[in-house]
Each structure stands twice: as structure tokens, then as C-alpha cells.
CSV table of C-alpha atoms in Angstrom, one decimal:
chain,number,residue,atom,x,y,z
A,1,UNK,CA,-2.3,-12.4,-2.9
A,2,UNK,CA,-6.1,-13.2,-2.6
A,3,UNK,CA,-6.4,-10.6,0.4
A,4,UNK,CA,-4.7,-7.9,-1.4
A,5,UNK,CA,-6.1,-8.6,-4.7
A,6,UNK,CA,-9.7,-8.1,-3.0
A,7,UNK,CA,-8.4,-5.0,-1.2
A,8,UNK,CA,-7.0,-3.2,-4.0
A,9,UNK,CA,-10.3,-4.3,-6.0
A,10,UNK,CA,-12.6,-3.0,-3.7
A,11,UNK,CA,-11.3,0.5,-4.1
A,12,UNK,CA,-10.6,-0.1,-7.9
A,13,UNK,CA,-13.0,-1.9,-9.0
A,14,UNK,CA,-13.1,-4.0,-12.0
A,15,UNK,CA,-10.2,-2.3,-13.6
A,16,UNK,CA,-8.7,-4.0,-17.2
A,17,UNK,CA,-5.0,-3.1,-16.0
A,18,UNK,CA,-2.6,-5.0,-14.6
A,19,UNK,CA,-3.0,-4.6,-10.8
A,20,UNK,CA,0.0,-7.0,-9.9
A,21,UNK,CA,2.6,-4.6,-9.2
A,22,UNK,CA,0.4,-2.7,-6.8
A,23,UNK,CA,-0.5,-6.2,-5.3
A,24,UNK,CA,3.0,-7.1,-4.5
A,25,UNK,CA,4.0,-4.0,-3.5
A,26,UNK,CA,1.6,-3.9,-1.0
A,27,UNK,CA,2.1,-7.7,-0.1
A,28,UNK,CA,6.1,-7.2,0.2
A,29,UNK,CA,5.4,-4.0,1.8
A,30,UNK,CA,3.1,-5.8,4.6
A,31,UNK,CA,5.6,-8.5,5.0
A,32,UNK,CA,8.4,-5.9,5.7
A,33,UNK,CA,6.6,-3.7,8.3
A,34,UNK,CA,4.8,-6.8,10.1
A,35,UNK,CA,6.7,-10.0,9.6
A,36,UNK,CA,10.4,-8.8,9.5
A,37,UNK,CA,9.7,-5.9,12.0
A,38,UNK,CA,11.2,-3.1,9.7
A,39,UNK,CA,10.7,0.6,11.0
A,40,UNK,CA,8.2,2.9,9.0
A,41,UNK,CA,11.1,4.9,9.2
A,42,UNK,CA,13.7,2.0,8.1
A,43,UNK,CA,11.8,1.2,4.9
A,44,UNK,CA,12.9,2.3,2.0
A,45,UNK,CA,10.6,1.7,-1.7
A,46,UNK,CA,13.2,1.8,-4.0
A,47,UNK,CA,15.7,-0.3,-2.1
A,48,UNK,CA,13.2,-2.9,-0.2
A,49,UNK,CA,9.9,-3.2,-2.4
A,50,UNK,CA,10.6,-2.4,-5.9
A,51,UNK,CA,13.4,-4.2,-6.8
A,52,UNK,CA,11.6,-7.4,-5.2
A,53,UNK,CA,8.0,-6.1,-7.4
A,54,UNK,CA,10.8,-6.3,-10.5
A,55,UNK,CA,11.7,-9.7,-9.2
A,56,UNK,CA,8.4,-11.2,-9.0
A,57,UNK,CA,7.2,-9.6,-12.7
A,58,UNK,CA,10.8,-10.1,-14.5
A,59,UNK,CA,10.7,-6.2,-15.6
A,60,UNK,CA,13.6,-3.6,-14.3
A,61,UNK,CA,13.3,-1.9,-10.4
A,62,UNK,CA,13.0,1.1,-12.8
A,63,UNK,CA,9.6,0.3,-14.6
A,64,UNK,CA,8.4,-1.7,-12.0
A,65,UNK,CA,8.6,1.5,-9.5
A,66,UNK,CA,6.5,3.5,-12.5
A,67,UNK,CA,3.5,0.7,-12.8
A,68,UNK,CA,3.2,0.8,-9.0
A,69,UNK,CA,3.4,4.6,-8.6
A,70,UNK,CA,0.7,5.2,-11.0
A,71,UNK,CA,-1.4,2.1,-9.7
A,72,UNK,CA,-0.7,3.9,-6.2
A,73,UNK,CA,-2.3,7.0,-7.4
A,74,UNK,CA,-5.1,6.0,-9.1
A,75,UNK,CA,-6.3,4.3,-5.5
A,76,UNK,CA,-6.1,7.4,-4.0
A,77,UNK,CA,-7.6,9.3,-7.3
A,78,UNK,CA,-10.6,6.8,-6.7
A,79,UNK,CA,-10.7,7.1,-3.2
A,80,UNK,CA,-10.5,10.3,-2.9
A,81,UNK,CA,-13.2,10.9,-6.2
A,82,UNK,CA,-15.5,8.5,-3.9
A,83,UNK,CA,-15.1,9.5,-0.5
A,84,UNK,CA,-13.4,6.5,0.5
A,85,UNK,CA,-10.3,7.8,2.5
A,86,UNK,CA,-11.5,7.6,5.8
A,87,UNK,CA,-12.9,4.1,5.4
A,88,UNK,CA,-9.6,2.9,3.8
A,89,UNK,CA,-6.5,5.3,5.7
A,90,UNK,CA,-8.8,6.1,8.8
A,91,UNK,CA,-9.1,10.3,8.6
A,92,UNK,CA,-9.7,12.8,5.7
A,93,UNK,CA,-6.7,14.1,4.0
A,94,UNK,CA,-6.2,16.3,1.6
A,95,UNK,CA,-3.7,14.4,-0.5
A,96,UNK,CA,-1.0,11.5,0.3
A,97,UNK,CA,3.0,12.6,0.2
A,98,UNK,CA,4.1,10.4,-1.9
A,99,UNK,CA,2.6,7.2,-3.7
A,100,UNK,CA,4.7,5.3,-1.2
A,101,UNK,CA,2.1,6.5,1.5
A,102,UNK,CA,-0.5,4.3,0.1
A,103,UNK,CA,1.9,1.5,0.2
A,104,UNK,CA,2.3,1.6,4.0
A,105,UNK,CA,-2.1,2.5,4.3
A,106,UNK,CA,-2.9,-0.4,2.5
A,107,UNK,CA,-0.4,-3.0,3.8
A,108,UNK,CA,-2.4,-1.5,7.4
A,109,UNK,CA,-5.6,-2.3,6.4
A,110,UNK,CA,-4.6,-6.0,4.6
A,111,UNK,CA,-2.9,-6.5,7.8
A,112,UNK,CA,-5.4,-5.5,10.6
A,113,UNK,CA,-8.3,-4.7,8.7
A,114,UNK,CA,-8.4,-1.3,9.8
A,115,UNK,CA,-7.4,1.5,8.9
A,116,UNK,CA,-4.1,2.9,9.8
A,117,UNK,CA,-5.0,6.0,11.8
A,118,UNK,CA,-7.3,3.7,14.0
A,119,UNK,CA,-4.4,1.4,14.1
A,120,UNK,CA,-1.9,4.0,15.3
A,121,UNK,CA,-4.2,5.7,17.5
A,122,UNK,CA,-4.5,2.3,19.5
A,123,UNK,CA,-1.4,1.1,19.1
A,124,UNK,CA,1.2,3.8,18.6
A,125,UNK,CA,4.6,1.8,19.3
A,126,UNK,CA,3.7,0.4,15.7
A,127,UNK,CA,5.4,3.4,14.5
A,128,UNK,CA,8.4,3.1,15.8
């Protein structure tokens, strides 16, 4: 959780909410794409990561999906407010599809410490 923790508070900053969900989101999300092997495609937020978020914090998949969605986009809020996209995801976007995105761009950089358009550029079978 330390690595993820100093991730999330490095685009956050010191921020009085509770960033847990958003930490084990991105932790179980990291652990499903690059220790169980699990397709990009294959993974699924609402079956795989937020019942196991609900788990680990004892609250329903249901509120647990909410406190990570909104965690999700105030990262990008921020990182978009601060220009900080193409440090953190690797290439200016506009906006992310889905909170979910962020999931999969930050369990990239915890993982390789890069972000995940250099990632996939270099290594593209990590898509698939």
C-alpha cells in the first residue's frame, strides 16, 4: 500500500479524505493485470475490483464503487488542472472514458514506473 499511497499522493497531495478506496483499487487493480495475467479487455471494475475495495473497507460493492469513482476523478481533475497527464498516463488527453481508465493508468505507473503510453509503446503484447 506504501507505493500506491505515495502515487496517489503525489498527484493529490495532502488531501483530508479518505484515499483508501482509490488505493486498493488501484493495488487489486495492479495485481489483476500483472500478477494474475488478466486481459485489459477481461477486467471488469464492478465484478473484479470493487467488490474486493468493499471487502477490504467492510462497506457495500455499491458505495465502495462511488468513493473510488469520485477519488478516480478528482486525480484526473488535478492532473489535468496541473498539467500532469503526460507525466502520469504518458500523452495529453482530453478527458479519461471512464473513472475506470485511471484505474488501469495508475496500476501502470505503480507497476513500471512509467507511464502507460510509454509502457504500451514498448511493449504492446501488454494489451492483449
Amino acid at each position: 500500500m506504501a507505493n500506491c499511497e505515495v502515487l496517489i499522493r503525489s498527484i493529490l497531495g495532502v488531501d483530508r479524505s479518505n484515499l483508501r478506496p482509490l488505493i486498493y483499487a488501484v493495488e487489486i487493480t495492479s495485481d489483476l493485470l500483472f500478477v494474475q495475467h488478466i486481459a485489459m479487455d477481461d477486467l471488469y471494475v464492478t465484478k473484479n475490483v470493487y467488490p474486493e475495495v468493499a471487502r477490504r473497507m467492510n462497506k457495500s460493492a455499491s458505495a465502495a464503487a462511488r468513493q473510488v469513482e469520485r477519488l478516480a476523478n478528482r486525480c484526473w481533475d488535478v492532473m489535468s488542472a496541473q498539467s500532469l497527464v503526460a507525466k502520469y498516463i504518458g500523452k495529453e488527453l482530453v478527458d479519461i472514458h471512464a473513472p475506470s481508465d485511471m484505474l488501469t493508468y495508475l496500476a501502470f505507473y505503480l507497476h513500471f514506473e512509467r507511464p502507460f503510453f510509454e509502457v504500451i509503446e514498448q511493449e504492446p503484447s501488454l494489451l492483449f
